[in-house]
Short mmCIF file of C-alpha atoms in Angstrom, two decimals:
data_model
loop_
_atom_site.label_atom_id
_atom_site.label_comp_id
_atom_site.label_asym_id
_atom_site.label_seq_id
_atom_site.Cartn_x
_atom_site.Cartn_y
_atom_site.Cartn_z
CA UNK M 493 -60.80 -83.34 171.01
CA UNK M 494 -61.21 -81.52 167.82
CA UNK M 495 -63.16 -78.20 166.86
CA UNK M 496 -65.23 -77.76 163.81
CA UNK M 497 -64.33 -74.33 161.87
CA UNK M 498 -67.90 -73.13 162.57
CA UNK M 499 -67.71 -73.88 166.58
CA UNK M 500 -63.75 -72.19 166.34
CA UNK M 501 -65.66 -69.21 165.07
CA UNK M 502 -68.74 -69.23 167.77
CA UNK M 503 -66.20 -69.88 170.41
CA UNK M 504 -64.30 -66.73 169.35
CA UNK M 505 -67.68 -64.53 168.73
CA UNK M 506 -68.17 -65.46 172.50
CA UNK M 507 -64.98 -64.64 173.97
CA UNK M 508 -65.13 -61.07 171.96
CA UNK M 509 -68.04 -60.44 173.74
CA UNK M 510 -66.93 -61.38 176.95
CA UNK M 511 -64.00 -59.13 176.01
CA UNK M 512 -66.55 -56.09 175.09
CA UNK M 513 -68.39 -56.98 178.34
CA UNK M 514 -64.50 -56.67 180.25
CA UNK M 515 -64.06 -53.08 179.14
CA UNK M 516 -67.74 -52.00 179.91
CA UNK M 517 -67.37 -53.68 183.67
CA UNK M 518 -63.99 -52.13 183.92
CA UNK M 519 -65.11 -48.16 183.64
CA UNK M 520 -66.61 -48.08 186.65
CA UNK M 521 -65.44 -49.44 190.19
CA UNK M 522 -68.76 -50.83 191.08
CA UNK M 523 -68.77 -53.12 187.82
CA UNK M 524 -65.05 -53.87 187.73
CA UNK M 525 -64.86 -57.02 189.87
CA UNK M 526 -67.37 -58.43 187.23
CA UNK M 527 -65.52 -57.35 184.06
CA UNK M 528 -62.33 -58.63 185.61
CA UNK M 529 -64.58 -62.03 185.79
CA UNK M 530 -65.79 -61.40 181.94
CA UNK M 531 -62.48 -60.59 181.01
CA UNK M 532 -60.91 -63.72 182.47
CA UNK M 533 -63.86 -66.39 180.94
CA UNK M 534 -63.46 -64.88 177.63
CA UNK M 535 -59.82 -65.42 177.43
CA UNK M 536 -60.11 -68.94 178.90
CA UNK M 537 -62.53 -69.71 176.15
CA UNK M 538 -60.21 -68.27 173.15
CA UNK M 539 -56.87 -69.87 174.58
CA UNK M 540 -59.12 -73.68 175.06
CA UNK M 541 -60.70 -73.05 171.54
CA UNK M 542 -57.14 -72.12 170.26
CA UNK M 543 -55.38 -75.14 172.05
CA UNK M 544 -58.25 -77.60 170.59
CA UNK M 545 -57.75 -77.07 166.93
CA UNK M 546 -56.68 -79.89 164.43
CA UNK M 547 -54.39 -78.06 163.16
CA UNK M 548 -52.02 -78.43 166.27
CA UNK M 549 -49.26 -80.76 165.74
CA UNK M 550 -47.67 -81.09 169.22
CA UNK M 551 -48.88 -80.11 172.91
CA UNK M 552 -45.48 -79.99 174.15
CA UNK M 553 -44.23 -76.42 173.38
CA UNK M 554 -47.81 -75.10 174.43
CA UNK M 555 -47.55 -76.47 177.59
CA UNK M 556 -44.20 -76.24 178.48
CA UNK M 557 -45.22 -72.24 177.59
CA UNK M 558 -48.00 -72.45 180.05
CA UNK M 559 -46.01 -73.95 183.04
CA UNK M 560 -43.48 -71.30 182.54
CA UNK M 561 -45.62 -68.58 181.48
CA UNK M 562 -48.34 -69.38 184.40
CA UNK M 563 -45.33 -69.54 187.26
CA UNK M 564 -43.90 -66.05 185.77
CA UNK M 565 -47.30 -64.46 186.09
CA UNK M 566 -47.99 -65.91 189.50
CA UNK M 567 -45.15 -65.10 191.12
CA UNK M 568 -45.39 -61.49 190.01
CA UNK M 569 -49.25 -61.36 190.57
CA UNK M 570 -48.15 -62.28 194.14
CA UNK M 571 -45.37 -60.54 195.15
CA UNK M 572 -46.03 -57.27 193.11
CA UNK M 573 -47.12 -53.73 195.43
CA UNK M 574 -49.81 -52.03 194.51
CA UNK M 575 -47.04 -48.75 193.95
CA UNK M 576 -45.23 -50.45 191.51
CA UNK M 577 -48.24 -51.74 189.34
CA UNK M 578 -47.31 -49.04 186.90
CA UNK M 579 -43.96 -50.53 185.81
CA UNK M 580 -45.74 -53.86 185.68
CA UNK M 581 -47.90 -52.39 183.06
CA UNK M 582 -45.51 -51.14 181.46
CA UNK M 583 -43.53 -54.42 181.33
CA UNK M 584 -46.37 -56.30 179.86
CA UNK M 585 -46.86 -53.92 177.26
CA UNK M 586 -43.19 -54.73 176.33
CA UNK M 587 -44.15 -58.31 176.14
CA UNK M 588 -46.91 -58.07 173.44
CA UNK M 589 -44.80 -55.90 171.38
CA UNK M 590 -42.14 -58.56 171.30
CA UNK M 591 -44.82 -61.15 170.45
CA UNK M 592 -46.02 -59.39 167.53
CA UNK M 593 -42.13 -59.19 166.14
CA UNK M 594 -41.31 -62.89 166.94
CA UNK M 595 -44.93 -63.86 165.26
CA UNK M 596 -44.32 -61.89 162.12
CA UNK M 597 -40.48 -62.86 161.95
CA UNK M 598 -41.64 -66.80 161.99
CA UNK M 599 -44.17 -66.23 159.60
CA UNK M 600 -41.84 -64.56 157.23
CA UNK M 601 -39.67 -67.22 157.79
CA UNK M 602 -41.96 -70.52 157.17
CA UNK M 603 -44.80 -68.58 155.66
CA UNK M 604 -46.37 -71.68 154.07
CA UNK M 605 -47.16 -72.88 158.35
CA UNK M 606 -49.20 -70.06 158.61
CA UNK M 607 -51.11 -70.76 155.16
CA UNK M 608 -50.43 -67.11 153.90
CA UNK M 609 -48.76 -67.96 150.24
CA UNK M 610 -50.05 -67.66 146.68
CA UNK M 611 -50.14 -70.55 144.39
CA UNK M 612 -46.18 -69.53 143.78
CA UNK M 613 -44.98 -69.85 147.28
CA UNK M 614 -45.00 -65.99 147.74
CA UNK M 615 -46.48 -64.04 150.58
CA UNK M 616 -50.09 -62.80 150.15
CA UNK M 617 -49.75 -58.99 149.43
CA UNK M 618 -52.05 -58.68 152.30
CA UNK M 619 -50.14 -60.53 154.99
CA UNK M 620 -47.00 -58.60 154.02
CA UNK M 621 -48.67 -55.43 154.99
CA UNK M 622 -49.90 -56.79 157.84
CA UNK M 623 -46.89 -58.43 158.94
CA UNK M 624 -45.09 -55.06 158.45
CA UNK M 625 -47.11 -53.27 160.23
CA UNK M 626 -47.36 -55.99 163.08
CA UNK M 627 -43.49 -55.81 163.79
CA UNK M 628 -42.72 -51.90 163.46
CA UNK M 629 -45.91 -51.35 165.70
CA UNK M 630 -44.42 -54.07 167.92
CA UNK M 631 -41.43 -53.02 168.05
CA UNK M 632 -41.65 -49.26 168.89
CA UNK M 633 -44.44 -50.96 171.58
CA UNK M 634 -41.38 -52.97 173.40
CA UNK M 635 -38.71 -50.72 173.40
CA UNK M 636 -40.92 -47.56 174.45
CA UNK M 637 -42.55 -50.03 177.15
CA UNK M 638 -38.87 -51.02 178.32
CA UNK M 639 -37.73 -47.36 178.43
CA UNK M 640 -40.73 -46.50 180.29
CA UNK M 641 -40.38 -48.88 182.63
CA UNK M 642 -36.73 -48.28 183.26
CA UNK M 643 -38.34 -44.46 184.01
CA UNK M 644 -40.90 -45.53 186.06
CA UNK M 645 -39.06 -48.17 188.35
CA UNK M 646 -36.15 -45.78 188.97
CA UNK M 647 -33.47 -47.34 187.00
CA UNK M 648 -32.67 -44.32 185.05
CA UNK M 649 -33.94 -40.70 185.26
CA UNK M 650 -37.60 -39.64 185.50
CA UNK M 651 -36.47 -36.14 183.51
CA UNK M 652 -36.68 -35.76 179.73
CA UNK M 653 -33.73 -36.70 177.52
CA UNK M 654 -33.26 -34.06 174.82
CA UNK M 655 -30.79 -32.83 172.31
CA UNK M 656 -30.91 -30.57 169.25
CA UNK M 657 -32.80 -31.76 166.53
CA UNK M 658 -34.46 -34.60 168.43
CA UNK M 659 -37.74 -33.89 166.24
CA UNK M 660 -36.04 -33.70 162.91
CA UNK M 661 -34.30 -37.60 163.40
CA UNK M 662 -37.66 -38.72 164.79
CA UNK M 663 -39.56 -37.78 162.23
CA UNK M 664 -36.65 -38.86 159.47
CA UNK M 665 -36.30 -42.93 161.44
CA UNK M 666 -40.35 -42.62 160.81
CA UNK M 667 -40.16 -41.46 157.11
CA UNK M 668 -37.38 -44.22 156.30
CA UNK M 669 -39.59 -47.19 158.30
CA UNK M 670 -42.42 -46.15 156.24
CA UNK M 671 -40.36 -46.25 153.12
CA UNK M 672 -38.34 -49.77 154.29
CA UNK M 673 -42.02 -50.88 154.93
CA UNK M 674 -43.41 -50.09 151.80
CA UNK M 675 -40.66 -52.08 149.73
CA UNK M 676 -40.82 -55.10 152.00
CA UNK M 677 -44.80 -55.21 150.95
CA UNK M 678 -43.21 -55.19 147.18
CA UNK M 679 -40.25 -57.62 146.84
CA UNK M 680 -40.73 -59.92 150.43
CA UNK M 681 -36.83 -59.43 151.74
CA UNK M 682 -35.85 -60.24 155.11
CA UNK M 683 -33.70 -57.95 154.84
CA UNK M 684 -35.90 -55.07 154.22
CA UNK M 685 -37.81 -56.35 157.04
CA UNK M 686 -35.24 -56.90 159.67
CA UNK M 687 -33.96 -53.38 158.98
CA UNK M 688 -37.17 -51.89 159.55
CA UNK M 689 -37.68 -53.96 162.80
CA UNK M 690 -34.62 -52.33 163.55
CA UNK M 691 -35.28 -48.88 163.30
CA UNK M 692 -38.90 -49.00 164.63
CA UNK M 693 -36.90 -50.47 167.71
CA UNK M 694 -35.04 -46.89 167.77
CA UNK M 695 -37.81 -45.11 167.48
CA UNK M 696 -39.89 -46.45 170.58
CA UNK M 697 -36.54 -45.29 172.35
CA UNK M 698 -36.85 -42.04 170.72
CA UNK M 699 -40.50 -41.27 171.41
CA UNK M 700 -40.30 -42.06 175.10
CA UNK M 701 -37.24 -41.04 176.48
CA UNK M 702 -37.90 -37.20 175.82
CA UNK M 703 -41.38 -37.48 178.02
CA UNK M 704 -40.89 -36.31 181.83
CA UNK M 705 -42.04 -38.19 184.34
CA UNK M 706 -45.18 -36.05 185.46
CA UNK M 707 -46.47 -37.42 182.27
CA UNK M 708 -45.68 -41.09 181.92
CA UNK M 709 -49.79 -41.76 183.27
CA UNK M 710 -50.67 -40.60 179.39
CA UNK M 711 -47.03 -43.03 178.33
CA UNK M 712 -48.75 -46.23 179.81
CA UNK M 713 -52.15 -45.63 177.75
CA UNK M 714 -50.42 -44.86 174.81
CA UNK M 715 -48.48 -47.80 174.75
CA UNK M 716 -51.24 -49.57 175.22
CA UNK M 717 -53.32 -48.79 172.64
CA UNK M 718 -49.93 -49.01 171.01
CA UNK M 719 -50.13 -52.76 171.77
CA UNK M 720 -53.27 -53.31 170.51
CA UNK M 721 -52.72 -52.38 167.23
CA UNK M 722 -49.90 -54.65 167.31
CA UNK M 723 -51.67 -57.86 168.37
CA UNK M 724 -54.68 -57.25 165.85
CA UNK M 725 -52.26 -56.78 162.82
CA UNK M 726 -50.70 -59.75 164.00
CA UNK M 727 -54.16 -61.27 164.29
CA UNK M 728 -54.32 -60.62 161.03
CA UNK M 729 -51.40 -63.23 160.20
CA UNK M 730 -52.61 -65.57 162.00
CA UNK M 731 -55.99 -65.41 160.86
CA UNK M 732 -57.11 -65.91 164.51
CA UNK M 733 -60.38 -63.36 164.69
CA UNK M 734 -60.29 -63.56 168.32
CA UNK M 735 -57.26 -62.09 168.17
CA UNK M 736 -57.99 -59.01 165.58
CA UNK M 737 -61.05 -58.14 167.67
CA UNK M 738 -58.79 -58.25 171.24
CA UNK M 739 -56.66 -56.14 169.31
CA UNK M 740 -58.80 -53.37 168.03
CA UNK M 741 -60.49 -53.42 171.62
CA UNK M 742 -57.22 -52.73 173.42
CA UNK M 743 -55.97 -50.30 170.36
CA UNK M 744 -59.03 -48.16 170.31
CA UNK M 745 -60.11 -48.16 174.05
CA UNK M 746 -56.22 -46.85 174.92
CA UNK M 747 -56.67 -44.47 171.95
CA UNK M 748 -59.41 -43.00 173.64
CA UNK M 749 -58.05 -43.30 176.80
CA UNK M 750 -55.24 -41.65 176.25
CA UNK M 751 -57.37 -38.71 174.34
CA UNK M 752 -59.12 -38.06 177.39
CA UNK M 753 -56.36 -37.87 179.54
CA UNK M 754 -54.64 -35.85 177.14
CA UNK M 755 -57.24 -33.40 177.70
CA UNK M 756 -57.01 -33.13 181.55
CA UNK M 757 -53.02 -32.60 180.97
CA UNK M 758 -53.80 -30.20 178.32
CA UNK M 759 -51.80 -31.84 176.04
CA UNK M 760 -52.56 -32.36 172.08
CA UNK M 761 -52.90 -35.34 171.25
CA UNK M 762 -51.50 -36.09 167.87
CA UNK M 763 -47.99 -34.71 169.91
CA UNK M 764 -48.96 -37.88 172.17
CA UNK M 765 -49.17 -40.28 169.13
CA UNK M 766 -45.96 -39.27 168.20
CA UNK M 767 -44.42 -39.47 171.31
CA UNK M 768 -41.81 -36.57 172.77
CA UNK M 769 -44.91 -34.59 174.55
CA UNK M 770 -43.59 -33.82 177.78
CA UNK M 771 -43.77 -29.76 179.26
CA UNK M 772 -40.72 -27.88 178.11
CA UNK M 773 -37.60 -29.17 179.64
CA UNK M 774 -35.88 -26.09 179.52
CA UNK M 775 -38.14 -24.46 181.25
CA UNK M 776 -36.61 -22.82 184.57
CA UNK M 777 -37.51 -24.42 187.92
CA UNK M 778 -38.53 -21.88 190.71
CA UNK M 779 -36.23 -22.50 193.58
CA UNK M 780 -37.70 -22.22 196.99
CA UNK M 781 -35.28 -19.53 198.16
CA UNK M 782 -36.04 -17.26 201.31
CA UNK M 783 -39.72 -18.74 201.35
CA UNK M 784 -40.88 -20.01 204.58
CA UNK M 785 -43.61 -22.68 205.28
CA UNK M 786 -45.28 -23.22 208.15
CA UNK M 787 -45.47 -26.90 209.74
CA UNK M 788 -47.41 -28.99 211.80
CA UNK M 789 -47.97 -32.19 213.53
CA UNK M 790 -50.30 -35.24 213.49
CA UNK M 791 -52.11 -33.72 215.91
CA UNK M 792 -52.27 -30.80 214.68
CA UNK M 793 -53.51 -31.75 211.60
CA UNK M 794 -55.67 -34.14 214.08
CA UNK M 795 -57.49 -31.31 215.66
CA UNK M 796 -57.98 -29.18 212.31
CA UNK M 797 -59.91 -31.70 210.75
CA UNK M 798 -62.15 -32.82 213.81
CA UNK M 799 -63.25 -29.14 214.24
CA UNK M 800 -63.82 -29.00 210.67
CA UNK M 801 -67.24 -29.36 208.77
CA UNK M 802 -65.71 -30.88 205.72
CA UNK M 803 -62.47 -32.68 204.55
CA UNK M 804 -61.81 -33.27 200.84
CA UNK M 805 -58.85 -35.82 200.63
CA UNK M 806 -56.39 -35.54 197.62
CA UNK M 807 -54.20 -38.43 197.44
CA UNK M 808 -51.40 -39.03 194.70
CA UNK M 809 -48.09 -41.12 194.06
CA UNK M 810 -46.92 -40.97 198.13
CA UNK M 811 -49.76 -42.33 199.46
CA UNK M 812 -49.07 -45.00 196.69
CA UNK M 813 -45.90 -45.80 197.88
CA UNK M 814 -45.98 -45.75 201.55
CA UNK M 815 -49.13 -47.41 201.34
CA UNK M 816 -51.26 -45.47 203.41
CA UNK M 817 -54.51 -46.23 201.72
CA UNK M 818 -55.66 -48.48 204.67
CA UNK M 819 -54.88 -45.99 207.21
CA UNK M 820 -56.63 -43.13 204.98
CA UNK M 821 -59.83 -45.36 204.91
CA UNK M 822 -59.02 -45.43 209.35
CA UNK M 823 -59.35 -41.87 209.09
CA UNK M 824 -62.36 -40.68 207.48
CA UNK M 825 -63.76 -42.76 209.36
CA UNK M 826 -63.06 -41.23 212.84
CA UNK M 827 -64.00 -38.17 211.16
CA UNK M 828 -67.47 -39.54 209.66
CA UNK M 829 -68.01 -40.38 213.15
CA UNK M 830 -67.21 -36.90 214.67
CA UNK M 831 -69.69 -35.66 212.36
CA UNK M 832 -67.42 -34.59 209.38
CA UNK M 833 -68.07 -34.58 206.14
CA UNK M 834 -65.05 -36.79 203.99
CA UNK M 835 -64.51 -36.95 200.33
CA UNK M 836 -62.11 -37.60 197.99
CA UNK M 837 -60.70 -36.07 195.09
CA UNK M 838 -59.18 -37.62 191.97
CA UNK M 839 -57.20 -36.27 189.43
CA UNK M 840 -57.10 -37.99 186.15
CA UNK M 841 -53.62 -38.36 186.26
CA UNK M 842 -53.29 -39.16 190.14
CA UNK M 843 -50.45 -41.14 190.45
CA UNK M 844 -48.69 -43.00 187.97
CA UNK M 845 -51.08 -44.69 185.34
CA UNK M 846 -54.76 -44.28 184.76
CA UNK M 847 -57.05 -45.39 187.72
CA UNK M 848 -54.23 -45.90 190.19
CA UNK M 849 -55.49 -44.01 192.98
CA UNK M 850 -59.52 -45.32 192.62
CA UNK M 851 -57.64 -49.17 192.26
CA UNK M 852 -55.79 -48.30 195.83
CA UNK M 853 -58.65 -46.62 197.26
CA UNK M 854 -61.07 -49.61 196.34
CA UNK M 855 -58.32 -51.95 198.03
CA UNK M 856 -58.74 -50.14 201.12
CA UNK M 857 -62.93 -50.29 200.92
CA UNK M 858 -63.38 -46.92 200.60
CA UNK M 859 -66.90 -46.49 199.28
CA UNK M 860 -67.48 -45.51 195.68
CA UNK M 861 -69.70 -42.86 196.55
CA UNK M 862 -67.31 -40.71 198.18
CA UNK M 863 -64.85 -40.62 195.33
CA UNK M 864 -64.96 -37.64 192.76
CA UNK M 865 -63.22 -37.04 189.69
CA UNK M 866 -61.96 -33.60 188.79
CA UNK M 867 -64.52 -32.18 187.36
CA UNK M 868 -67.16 -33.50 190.00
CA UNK M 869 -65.57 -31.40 192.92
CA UNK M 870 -63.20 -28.89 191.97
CA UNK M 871 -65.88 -26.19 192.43
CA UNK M 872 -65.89 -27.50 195.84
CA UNK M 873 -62.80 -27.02 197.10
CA UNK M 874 -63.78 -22.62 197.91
CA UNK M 875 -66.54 -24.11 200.33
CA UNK M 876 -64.36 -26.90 201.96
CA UNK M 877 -62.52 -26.14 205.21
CA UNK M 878 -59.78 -28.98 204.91
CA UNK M 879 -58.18 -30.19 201.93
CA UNK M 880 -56.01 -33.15 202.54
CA UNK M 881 -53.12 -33.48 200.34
CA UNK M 882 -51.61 -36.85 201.13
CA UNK M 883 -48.48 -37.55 198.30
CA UNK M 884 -50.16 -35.52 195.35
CA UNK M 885 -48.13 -32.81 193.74
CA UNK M 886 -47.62 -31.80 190.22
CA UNK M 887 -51.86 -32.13 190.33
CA UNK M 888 -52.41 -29.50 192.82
CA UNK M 889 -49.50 -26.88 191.72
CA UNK M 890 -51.55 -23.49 191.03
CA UNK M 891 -48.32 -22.60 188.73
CA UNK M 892 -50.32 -25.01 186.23
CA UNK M 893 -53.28 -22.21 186.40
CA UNK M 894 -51.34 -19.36 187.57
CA UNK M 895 -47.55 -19.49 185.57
CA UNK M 896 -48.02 -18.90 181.55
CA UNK M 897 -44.25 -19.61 181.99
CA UNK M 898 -44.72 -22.97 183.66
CA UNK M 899 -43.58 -26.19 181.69
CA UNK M 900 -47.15 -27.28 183.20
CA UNK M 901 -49.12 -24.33 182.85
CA UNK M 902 -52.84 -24.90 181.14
CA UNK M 903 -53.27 -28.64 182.49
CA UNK M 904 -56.14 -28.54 184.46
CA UNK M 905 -55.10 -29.15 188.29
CA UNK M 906 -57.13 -29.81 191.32
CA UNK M 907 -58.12 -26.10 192.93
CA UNK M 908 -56.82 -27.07 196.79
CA UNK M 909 -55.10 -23.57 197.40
CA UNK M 910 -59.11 -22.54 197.76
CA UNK M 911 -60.02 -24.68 200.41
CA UNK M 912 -59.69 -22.79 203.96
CA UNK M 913 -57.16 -24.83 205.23
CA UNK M 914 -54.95 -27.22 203.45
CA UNK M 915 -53.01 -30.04 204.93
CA UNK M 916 -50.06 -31.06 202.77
CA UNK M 917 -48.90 -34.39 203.56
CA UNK M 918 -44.81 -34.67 202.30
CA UNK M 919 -41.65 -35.69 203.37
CA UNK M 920 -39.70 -32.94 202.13
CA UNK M 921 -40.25 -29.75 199.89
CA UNK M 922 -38.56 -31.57 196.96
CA UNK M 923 -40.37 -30.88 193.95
CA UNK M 924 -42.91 -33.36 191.91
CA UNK M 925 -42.27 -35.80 189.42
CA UNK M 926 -42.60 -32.96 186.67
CA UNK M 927 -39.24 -31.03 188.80
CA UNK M 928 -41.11 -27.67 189.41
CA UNK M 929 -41.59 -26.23 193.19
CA UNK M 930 -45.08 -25.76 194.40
CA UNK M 931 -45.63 -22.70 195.42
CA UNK M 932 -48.29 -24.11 197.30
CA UNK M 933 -46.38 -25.28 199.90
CA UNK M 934 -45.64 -21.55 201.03
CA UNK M 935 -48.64 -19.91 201.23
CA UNK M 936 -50.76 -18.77 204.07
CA UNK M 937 -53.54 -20.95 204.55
CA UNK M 938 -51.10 -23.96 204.05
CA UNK M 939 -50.00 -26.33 206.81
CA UNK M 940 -47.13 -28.97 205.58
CA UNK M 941 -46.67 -32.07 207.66
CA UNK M 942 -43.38 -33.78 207.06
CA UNK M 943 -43.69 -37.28 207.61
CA UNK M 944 -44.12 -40.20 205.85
CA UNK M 945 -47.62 -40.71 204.75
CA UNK M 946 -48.50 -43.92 206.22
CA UNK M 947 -46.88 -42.90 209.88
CA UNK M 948 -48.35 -39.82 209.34
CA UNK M 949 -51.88 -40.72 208.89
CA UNK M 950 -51.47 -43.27 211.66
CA UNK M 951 -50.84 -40.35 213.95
CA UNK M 952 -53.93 -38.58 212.81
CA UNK M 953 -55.58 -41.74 213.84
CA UNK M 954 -54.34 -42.37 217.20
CA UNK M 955 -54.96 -38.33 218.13
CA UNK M 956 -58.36 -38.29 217.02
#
């Protein structure tokens, strides 16, 4: 069945408003089932209208790339946890980056396919900057995506890789892509555009691999925005407008993500653009020493928060990982019933991407309502008898308010250490993902319970 060039571009209107729809349903948890749903039509419609046109020669590549493509995705849809979805992100991000670099490579090489040539067989001025820009985009998306997730899944070192004069090459690689790119749009060489592939390939695994782990939540929404700008200049050379406008959604709504969350890490965010933005790796970690902490038990921390008139739960990366949402949602619910007030507190930056505590806490049914973003209920915290720390760390360090000398220090932190009691759910006194010591865990009106988070909230559950 064939598709008129008018219906192609009605079809594609609709699915970028489906997308716009997707992004609107997807900022809050009560609306995100339904942009999931908007999100899912509209790309259905743009890959049928796509598939459909008279221009295609031969089904058999397409679906042969659907049957492997749909089994890849399944699989990993199915088996994936819920801790790990950060990596995954990361890993698609890698994918689109490498899409844009094949795309632009096959149009450079059998330009006239893609109906971008002059009368003379050249490349349309246009669709060499665009392909260009596609590519180096593309590839600084991939490799930073593939060095992030490398990071992220524990296959090399969470800590920042630096060494003298890291700035000066990075900014050097950039000046020389820029340059290579500039030329390519002139005289069309492979060549010139290979070798700027190249180097924008060494630059996404410049940019990343100086960021520490404690910030690799702001990493996954700059590469995606990172991403989008790919696809849409790709879009471009393909003349596909479904594409350009999927693009500049992504681009600009990670843009913007990532601006926000720079500002609850207190981080600029041109330094984020440009990648290397981490808190200063040389700074000194303080070493517990001769400090003492006090500990407790499940039902310890059982009988604290039954006698209690209100419990603000923090939870972060461990809770993620032993998967102690469901269990969580078990107990606030013995303490709703023993006439306790429960809430919980998010950080932006809970975790390890955007949203990954709200997306576990909505898995376990805990009700929208009694989740609260930083700025909701930090002034809370002084009036709260029991905060609950359950796997959060770096977030609720008071060296990040306290310590000018603090690699953290300035980025806006949850204010636990007021509450009257807190309850500091960890297995060990190692430090967070950003390597500084919490002074936290030493202080008076803090209780630590070593355990792992799930078994440890299980206890709670069976005491109370």
């Amino acid at each position: 069945m064939a598709i008129s060039g008018n219906l192609t571009a009605i079809a594609y209107l609709v699915a970028s408003v489906l997308f716009i729809l997707a992004l609107r349903g997807l900022s809050s948890p009560e609306t995100a089932r339904a942009g999931n749903l908007y999100g899912i039509a509209g790309m259905a419609i743009a890959i049928l209208t796509t598939v459909i046109d008279p221009e295609v020669a031969s089904y058999g590549w397409i679906l042969a790339a659907f049957a492997i493509g749909g089994l890849i995705g399944m699989t990993v849809a199915l088996k994936i946890q819920m801790a790990a979805m950060p990596q995954l992100v990361a890993a698609f991000h890698s994918l689109v980056g490498m899409a844009a670099v094949l795309v632009a490579g096959a149009a450079l090489d059998n330009p006239q396919a893609y109906g971008i040539t002059d009368a003379a067989g050249a490349i349309l001025l246009s669709s060499r900057i665009e392909m260009g820009l596609g590519a180096a985009i593309g590839a600084i998306t991939f490799s930073g995506s593939i060095v992030a997730f490398t990071k992220l899944q524990g296959l090399v070192s969470g800590n920042p890789i630096v060494f003298s004069g890291q700035h000066w090459l990075n900014l050097l690689l950039g000046i020389v892509t820029i340059v290579l790119l500039a030329y390519f749009t002139l005289e069309q060489s492979p060549e010139l555009f290979w070798a700027m592939t190249a180097l924008s390939f060494l630059i996404g695994i410049l940019i990343i691999i100086p960021i520490g782990g404690a910030d690799m939540p702001v990493v996954i929404s700059m590469l995606n925005s990172y991403s989008g700008w790919a696809a849409a200049g790709i879009g471009f050379t393909l003349q596909n407008s479904a594409l350009i406008v999927t693009g500049a959604l992504v681009g600009s709504s990670g843009a913007i993500l990532s601006y926000i969350m720079c500002r609850a890490m207190n981080r600029s965010f041109f330094s984020v653009i440009l990648g290397g933005f981490g808190g200063d790796p040389t700074a000194a970690n303080t070493a517990a020493g001769d400090k003492s902490t006090k500990s407790g038990s499940a039902e310890d921390a059982a009988f604290v928060m039954k006698n209690a008139g209100s419990v603000i739960i923090v939870p972060g990366y461990g809770m993620a990982v032993a998967q102690a949402q469901h269990a969580l949602r078990e107990m606030a619910d013995k303490l709703k019933e023993a006439g306790v007030r429960v809430r919980y507190a998010i950080h932006p930056v809970a975790g390890r991407m955007p949203g990954h505590m709200n997306v576990l806490l909505a898995e376990a049914n805990v009700p929208y309502d009694e989740v609260a973003e930083l700025e909701e209920i930090n002034s809370d915290f002084a009036s709260t008898d029991v905060a609950f720390v359950i796997g959060a760390n770096d977030v609720t360090n008071p060296a990040a308010r306290d310590d000018p000398g603090s690699p953290i220090y300035g980025m806006p932190i949850l204010d636990v250490d007021k509450a009257r009691t807190v309850l500091f759910v960890k297995r060990s006194l190692s430090p967070g993902y950003a390597g500084i010591d919490n002074d936290l865990f030493y202080r008076d009106n803090t209780m630590m319970l070593f355990a792992d988070a799930k078994q440890l909230t299980e206890g709670v559950v069976k005491a109370l």
